[in-house]
Short mmCIF file of C-alpha atoms in Angstrom, two decimals:
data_model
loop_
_atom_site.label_atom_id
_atom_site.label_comp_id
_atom_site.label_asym_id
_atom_site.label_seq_id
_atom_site.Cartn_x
_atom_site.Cartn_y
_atom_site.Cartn_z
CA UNK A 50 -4.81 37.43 -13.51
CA UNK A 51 -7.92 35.46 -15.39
CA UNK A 52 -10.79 34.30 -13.03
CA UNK A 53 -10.37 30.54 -12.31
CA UNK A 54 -13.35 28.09 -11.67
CA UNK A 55 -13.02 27.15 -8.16
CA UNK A 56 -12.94 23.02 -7.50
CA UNK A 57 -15.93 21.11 -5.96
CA UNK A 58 -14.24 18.85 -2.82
CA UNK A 59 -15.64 15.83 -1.45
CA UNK A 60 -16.26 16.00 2.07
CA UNK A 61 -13.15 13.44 3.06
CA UNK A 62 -10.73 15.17 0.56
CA UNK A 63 -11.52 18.38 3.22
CA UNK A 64 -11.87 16.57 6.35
CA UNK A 65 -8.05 14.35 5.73
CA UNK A 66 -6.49 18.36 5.65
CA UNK A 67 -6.37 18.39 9.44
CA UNK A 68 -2.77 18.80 10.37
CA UNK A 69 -0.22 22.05 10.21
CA UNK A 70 0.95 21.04 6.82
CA UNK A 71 -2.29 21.80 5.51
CA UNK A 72 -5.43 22.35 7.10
CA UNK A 73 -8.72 23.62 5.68
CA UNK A 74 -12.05 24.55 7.19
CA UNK A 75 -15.53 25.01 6.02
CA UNK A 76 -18.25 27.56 6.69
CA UNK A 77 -21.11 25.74 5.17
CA UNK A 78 -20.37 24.79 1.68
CA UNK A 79 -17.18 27.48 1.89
CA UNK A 80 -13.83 25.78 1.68
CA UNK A 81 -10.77 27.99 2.88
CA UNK A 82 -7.23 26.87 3.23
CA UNK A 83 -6.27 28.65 6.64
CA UNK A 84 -2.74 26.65 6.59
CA UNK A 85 -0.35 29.94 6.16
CA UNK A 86 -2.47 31.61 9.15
CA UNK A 87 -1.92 28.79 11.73
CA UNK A 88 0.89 31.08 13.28
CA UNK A 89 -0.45 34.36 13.04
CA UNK A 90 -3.52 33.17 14.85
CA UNK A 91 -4.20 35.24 18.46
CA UNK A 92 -5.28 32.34 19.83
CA UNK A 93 -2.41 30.20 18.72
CA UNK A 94 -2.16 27.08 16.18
CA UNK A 95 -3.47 24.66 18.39
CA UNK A 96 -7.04 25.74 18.54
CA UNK A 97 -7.19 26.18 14.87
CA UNK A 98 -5.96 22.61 14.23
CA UNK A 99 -8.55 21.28 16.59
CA UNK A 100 -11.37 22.37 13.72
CA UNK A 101 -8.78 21.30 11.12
CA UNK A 102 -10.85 19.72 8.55
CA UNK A 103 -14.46 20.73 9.96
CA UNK A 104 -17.44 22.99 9.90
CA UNK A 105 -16.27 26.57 11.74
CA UNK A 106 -19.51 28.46 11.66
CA UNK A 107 -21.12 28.09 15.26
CA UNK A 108 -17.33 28.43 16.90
CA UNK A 109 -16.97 31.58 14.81
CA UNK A 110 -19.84 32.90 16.49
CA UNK A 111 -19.79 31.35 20.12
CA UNK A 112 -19.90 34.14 22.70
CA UNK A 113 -17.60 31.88 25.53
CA UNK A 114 -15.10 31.56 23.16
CA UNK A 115 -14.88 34.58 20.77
CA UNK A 116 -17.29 36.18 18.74
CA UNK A 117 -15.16 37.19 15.25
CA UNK A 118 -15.07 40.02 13.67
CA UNK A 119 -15.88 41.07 10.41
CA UNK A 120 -12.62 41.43 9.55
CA UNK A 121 -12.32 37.76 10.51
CA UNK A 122 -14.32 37.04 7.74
CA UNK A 123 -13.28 38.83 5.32
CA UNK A 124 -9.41 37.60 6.06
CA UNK A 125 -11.47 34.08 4.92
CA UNK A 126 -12.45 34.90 1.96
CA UNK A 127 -8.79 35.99 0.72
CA UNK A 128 -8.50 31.83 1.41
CA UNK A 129 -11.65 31.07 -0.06
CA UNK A 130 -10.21 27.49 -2.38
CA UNK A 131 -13.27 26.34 -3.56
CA UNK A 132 -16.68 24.44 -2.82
CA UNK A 133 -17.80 21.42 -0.40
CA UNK A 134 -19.78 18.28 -2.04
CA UNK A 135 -21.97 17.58 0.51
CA UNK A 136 -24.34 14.38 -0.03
CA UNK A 137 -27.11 16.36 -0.94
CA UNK A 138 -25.38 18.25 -3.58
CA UNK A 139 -23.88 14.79 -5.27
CA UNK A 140 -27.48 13.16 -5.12
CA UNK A 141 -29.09 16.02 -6.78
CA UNK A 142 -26.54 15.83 -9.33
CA UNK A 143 -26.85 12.35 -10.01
CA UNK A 144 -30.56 12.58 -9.64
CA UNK A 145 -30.48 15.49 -12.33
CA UNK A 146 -31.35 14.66 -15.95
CA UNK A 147 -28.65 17.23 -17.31
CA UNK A 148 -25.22 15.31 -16.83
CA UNK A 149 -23.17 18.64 -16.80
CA UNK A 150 -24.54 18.61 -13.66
CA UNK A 151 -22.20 15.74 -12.53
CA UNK A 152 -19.14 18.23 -13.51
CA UNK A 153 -19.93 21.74 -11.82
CA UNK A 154 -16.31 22.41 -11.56
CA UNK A 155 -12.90 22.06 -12.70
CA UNK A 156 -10.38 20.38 -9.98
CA UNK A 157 -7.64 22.74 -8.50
CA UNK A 158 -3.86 22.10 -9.69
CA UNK A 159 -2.16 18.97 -8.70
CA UNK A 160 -5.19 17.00 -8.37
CA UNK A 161 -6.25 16.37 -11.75
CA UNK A 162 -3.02 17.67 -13.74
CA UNK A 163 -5.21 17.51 -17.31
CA UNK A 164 -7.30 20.30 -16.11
CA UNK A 165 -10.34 18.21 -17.31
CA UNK A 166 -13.71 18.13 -15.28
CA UNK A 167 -14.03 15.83 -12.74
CA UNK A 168 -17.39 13.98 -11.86
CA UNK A 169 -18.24 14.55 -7.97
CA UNK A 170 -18.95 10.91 -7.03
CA UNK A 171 -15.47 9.10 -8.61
CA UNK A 172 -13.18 12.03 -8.57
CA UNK A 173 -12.08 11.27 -12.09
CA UNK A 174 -12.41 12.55 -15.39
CA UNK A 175 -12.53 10.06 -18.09
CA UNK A 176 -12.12 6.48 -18.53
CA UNK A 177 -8.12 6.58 -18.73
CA UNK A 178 -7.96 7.69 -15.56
CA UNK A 179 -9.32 4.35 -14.18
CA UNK A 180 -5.65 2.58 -15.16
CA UNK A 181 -3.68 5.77 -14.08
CA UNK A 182 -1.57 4.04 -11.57
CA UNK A 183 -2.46 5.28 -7.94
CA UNK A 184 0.37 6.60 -5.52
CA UNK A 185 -0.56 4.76 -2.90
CA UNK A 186 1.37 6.51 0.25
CA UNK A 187 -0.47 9.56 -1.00
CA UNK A 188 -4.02 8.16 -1.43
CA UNK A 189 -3.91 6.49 1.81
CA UNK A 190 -2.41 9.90 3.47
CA UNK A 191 -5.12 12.05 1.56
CA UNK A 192 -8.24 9.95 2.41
CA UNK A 193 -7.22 7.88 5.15
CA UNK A 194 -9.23 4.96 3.87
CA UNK A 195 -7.22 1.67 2.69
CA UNK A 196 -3.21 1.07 2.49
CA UNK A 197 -2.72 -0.62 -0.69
CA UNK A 198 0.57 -2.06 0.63
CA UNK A 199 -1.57 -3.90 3.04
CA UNK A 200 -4.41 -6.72 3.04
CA UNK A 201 -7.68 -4.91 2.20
CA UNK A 202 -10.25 -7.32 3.59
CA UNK A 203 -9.20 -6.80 7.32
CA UNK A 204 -8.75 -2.99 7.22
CA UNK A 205 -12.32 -2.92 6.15
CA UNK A 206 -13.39 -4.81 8.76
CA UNK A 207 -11.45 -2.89 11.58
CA UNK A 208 -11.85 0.27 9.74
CA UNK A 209 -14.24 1.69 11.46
CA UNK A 210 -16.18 3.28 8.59
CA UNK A 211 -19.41 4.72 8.23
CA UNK A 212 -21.68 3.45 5.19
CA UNK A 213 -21.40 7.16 4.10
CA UNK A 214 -17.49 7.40 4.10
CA UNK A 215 -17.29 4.15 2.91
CA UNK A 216 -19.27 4.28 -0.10
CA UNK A 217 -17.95 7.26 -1.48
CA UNK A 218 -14.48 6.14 -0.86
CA UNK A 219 -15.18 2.70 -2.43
CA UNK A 220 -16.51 4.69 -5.71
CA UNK A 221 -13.36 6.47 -6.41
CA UNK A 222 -11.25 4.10 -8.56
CA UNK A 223 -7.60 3.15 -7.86
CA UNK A 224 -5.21 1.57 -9.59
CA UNK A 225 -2.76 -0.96 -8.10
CA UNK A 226 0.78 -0.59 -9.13
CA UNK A 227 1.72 -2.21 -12.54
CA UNK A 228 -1.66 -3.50 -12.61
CA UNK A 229 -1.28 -6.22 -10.46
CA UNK A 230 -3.85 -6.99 -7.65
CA UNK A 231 -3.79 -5.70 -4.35
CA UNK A 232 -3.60 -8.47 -1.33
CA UNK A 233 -6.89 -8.89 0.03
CA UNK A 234 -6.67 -11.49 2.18
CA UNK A 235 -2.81 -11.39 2.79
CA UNK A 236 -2.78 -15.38 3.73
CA UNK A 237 -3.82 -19.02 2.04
CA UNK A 238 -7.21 -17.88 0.80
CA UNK A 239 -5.37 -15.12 -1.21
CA UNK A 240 -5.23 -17.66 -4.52
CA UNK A 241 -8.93 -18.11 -4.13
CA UNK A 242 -9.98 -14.48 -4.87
CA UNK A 243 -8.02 -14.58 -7.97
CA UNK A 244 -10.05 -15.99 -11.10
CA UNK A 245 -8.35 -15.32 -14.69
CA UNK A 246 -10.56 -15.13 -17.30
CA UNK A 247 -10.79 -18.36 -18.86
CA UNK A 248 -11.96 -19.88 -15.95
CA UNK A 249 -15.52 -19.24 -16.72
CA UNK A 250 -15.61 -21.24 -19.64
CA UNK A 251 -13.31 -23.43 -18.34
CA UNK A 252 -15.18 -25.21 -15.66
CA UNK A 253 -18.82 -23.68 -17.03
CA UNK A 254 -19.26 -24.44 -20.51
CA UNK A 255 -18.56 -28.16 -20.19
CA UNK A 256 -21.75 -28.45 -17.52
CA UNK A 257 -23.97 -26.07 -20.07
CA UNK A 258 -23.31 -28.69 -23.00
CA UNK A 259 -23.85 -31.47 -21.38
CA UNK A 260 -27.14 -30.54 -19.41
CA UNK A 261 -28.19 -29.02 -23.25
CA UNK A 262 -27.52 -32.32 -24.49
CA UNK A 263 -29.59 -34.58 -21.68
CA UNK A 264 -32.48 -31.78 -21.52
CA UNK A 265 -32.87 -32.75 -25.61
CA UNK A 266 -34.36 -36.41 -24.39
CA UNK A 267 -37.35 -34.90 -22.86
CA UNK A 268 -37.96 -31.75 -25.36
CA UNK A 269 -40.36 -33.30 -28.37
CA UNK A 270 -37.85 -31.55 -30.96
CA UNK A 271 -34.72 -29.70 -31.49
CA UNK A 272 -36.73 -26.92 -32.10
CA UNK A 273 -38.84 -26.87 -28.68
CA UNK A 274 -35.22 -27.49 -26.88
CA UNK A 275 -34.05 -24.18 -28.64
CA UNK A 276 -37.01 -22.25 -27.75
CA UNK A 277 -36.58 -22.89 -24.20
CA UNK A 278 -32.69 -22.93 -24.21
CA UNK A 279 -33.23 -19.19 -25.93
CA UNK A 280 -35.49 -18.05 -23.13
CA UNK A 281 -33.07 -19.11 -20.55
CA UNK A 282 -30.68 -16.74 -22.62
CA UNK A 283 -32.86 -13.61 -22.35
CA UNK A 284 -33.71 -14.36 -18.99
CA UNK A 285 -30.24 -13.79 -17.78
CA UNK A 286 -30.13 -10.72 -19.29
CA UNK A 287 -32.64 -9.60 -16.65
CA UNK A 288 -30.93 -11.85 -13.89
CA UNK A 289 -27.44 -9.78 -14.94
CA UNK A 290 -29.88 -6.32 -14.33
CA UNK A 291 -31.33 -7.56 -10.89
CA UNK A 292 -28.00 -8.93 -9.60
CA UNK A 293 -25.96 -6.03 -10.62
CA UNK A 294 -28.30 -3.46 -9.57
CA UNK A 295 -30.08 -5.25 -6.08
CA UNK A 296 -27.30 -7.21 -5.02
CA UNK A 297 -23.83 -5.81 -6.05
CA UNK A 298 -25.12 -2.09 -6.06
CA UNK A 299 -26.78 -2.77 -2.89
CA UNK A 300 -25.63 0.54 -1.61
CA UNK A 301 -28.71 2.27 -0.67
CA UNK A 302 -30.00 -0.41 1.39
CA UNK A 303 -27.03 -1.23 2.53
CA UNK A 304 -26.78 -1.47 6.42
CA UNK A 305 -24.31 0.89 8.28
CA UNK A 306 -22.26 -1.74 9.99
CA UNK A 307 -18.84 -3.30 9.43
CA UNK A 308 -20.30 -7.08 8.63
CA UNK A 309 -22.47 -5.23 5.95
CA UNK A 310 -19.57 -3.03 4.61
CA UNK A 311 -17.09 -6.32 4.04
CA UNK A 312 -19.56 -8.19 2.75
CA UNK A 313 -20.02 -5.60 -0.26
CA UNK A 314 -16.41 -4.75 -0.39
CA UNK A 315 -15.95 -8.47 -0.85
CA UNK A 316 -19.11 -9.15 -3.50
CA UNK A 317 -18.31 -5.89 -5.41
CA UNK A 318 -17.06 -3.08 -3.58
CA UNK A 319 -13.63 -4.29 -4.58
CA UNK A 320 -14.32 -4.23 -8.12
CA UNK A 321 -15.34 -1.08 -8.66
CA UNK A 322 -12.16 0.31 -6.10
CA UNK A 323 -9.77 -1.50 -8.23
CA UNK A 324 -11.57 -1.85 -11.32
CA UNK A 325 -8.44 -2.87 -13.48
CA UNK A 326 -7.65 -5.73 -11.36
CA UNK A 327 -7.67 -8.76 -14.29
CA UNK A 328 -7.38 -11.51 -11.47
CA UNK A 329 -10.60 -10.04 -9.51
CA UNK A 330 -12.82 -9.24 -12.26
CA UNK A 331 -14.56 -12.34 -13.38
CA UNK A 332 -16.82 -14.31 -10.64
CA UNK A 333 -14.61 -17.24 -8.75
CA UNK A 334 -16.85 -20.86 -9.69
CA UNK A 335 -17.21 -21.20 -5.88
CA UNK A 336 -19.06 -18.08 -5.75
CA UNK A 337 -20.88 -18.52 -8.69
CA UNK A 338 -22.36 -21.90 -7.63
CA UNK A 339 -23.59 -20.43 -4.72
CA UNK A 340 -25.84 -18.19 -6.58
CA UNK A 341 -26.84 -20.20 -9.07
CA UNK A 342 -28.06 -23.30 -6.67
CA UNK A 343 -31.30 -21.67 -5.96
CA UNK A 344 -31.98 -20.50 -10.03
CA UNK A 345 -31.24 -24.43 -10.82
CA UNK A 346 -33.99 -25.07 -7.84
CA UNK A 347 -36.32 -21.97 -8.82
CA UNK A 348 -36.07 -23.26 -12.78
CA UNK A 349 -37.44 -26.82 -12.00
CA UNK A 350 -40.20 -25.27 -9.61
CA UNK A 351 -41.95 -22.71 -12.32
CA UNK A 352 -41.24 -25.72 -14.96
CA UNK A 353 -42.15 -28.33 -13.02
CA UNK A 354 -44.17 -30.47 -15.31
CA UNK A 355 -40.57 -31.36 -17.49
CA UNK A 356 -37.61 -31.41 -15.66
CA UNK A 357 -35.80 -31.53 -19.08
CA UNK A 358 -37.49 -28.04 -20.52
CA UNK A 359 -36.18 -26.61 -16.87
CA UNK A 360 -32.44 -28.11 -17.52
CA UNK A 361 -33.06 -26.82 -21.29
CA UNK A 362 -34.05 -23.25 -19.70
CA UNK A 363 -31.87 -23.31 -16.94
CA UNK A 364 -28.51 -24.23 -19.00
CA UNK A 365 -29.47 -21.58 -21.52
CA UNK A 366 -28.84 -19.07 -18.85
CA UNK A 367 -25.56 -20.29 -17.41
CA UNK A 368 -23.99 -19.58 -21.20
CA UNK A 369 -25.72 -16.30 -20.86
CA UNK A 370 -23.84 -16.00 -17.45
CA UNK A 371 -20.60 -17.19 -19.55
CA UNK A 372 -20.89 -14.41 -22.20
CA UNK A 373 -21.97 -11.93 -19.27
CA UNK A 374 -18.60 -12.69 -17.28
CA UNK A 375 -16.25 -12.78 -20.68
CA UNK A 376 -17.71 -9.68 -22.12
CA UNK A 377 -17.18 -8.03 -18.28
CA UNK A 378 -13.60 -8.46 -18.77
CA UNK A 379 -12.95 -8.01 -22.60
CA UNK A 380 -14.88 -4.44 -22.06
CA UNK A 381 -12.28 -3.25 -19.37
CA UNK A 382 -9.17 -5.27 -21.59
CA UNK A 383 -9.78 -5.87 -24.80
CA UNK A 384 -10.14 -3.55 -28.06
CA UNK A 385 -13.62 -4.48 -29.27
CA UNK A 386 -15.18 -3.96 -32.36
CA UNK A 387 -18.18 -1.09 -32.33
CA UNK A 388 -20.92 -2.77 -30.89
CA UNK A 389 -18.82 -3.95 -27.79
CA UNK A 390 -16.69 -0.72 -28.00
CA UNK A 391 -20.33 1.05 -27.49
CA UNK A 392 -20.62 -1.46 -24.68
CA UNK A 393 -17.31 -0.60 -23.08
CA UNK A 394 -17.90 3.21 -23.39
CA UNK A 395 -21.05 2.70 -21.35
CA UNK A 396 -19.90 0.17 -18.80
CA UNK A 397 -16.34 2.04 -18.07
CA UNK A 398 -18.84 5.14 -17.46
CA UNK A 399 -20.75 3.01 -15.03
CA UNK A 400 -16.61 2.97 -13.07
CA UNK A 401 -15.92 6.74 -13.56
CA UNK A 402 -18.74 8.66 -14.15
CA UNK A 403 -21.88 7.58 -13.00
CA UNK A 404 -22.10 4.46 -10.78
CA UNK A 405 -25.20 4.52 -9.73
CA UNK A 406 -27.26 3.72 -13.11
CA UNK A 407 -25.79 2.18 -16.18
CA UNK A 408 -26.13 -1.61 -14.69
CA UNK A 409 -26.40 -3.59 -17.79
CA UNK A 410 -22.93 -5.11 -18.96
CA UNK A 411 -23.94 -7.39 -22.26
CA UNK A 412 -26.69 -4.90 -23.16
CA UNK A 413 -28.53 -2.00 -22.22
CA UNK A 414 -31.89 -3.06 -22.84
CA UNK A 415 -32.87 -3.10 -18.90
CA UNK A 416 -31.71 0.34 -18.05
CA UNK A 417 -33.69 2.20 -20.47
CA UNK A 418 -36.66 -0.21 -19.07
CA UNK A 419 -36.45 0.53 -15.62
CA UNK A 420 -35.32 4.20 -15.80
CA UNK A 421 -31.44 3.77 -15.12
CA UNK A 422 -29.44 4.47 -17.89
CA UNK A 423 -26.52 6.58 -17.33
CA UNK A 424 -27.02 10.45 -17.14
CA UNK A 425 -25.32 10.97 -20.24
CA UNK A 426 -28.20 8.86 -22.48
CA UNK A 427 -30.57 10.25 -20.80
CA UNK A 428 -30.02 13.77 -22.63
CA UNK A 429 -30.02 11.57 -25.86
CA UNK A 430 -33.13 10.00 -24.31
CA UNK A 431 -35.24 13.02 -23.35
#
């Protein structure tokens, strides 16, 4: 029989096999499916099923209980299944510069039936995956994080979660069924977390022409106007960094408490757990207002000799928000020609490879500034 790789497991994939139908245990990073010994056990099932899931190596040694053999041990390692991810092992391989680091292993059968690598911190393999539709009795049976069947919001809020379980749950990418979106609210507020597409322009560029058009009386030429109008535009492309990387990616900072954990689940967390979703992709104008009222205030304070330059400057940035929010959702739905399809490689890697660099969406300029572009460029890079 050929030598197989043995899989990499998160640490909730092992911890959800804690019942007689299949339970595994650990001994450090060890994983061994004991489920076929549950009856032969001397001590019975029960007390197996009590460490179903967990670490085994201080009550394999505890003197009041039973000090195990060696034979114990070696009757382990005939159900030796494969390796535990613990944190430290995914942040050294996202930390690492080599990205084959980010795929140590191949998955075992029925998990990833393509037999392709999986990356530790998504649990997928490539970007199809991220529109594979999800069995959702299953998903919520493996990882006992969030019924798809039910509103999302409120299970995240009574859930109970720790920032750790949370986060690594919210980073592997489902897929509603037929692509529609999953009920967050489940009640009237449910139609205002849904925002298609041509919203944004909609109700966005109408404001940006106008203000361009009023900022022009106080500008001493067309050209001066489109100077400033320009600079708003690059600006925003280091806005879209900051936001995307300090605000929605707020995960290291992030507080371990449930107000915290809905909050991002509701700001991004639910984008990047049901990336697909074309109704919950693009920013609702409520929202949107809310975080742009204090750039509108911030742009007349550093111009604050010409209100009319800060309008100019200020507006400039809102149609870079509109092309940031349209090109969002053409690079997860649209065939794009190269440039953009060299954007959507990188920003569908950002979903199922590597979330925790790769923040620009319109460019990429930012992340090779500040150090964060995605481990595969950085080989390129080096």
């Amino acid at each position: 029989m050929p030598a197989r790789t043995l899989p990499t497991l998160v640490q909730a994939e092992v911890a959800s096999h804690n019942s007689a139908k299949s339970c595994y245990v650990t001994i450090g990073t060890n994983v061994y499916d004991i489920t076929d010994f549950l009856d032969s056990h001397p001590g019975g099932a029960d007390l197996i099923l009590e460490w179903g899931g967990k670490d085994i190596t201080e009550i394999l040694k505890d003197e009041v209980s039973h000090v195990h053999s060696e034979a114990a041990y070696e009757m382990l390692d005939e159900s030796l299944i494969g390796f535990v991810a613990t944190n430290k092992v995914i942040d050294a391989a996202v930390e690492s510069k080599r990205p084959g680091n980010l795929v140590p292993v191949t998955t075992a059968d029925g998990v990833n039936k393509t037999g392709k690598p999986v990356y530790l911190a998504t649990g997928l393999s490539s970007a199809e995956d991220l529109s594979k539709e999800t069995d959702l009795a299953n998903d919520y049976k493996t990882h006992k994080f969030l019924d798809l069947n039910k509103p999302l919001l409120m299970q995240i809020w009574r859930g109970g979660f720790s920032k750790e379980f949370y986060l690594e749950q919210v980073h592997r990418p489902r897929h509603y069924k037929g692509g529609a979106s999953a009920p967050l609210f489940g009640n009237f507020l449910e139609p205002l977390s849904k925002t298609a597409w041509y919203v944004v322009p909609t109700v966005w560029l109408p404001p940006v022409l106008y203000g361009t058009y009023i900022a022009r009386e106080g500008c001493t030429s067309f050209r001066q106007e489109a100077c400033y109008w320009v600079f708003g535009l690059f600006l925003w492309t280091f806005v879209e960094y900051i936001l995307h990387r300090f605000l929605f990616h707020l995960d290291t900072w992030l507080p371990d408490n449930r107000v915290a954990l809905t909050l991002h689940f509701l700001l991004h967390g639910v984008h990047h757990y049901l990336p697909m979703d074309k109704l919950r992709l693009v920013m609702p104008p409520t929202l949107f207002f809310v975080l742009a009222f204090p750039f509108w205030k911030l742009a007349h304070v550093v111009f604050y000799w010409n209100w009319h330059i800060a309008t100019a400057v200020f507006c400039g940035g809102i149609f870079g928000y509109i092309c940031y929010d349209l090109t969002h959702y053409f690079l997860h739905h649209r065939k794009l020609p190269a440039y953009w399809q060299q954007l959507k490689k990188h920003h569908l890697e950002h979903h199922f490879m590597d979330y925790q660099n790769g923040f620009g969406v319109t460019n990429r300029f930012w992340d090779r500034v500040f150090g964060t572009p995605l481990q595969s460029e950085r080989v390129k890079l080096a």
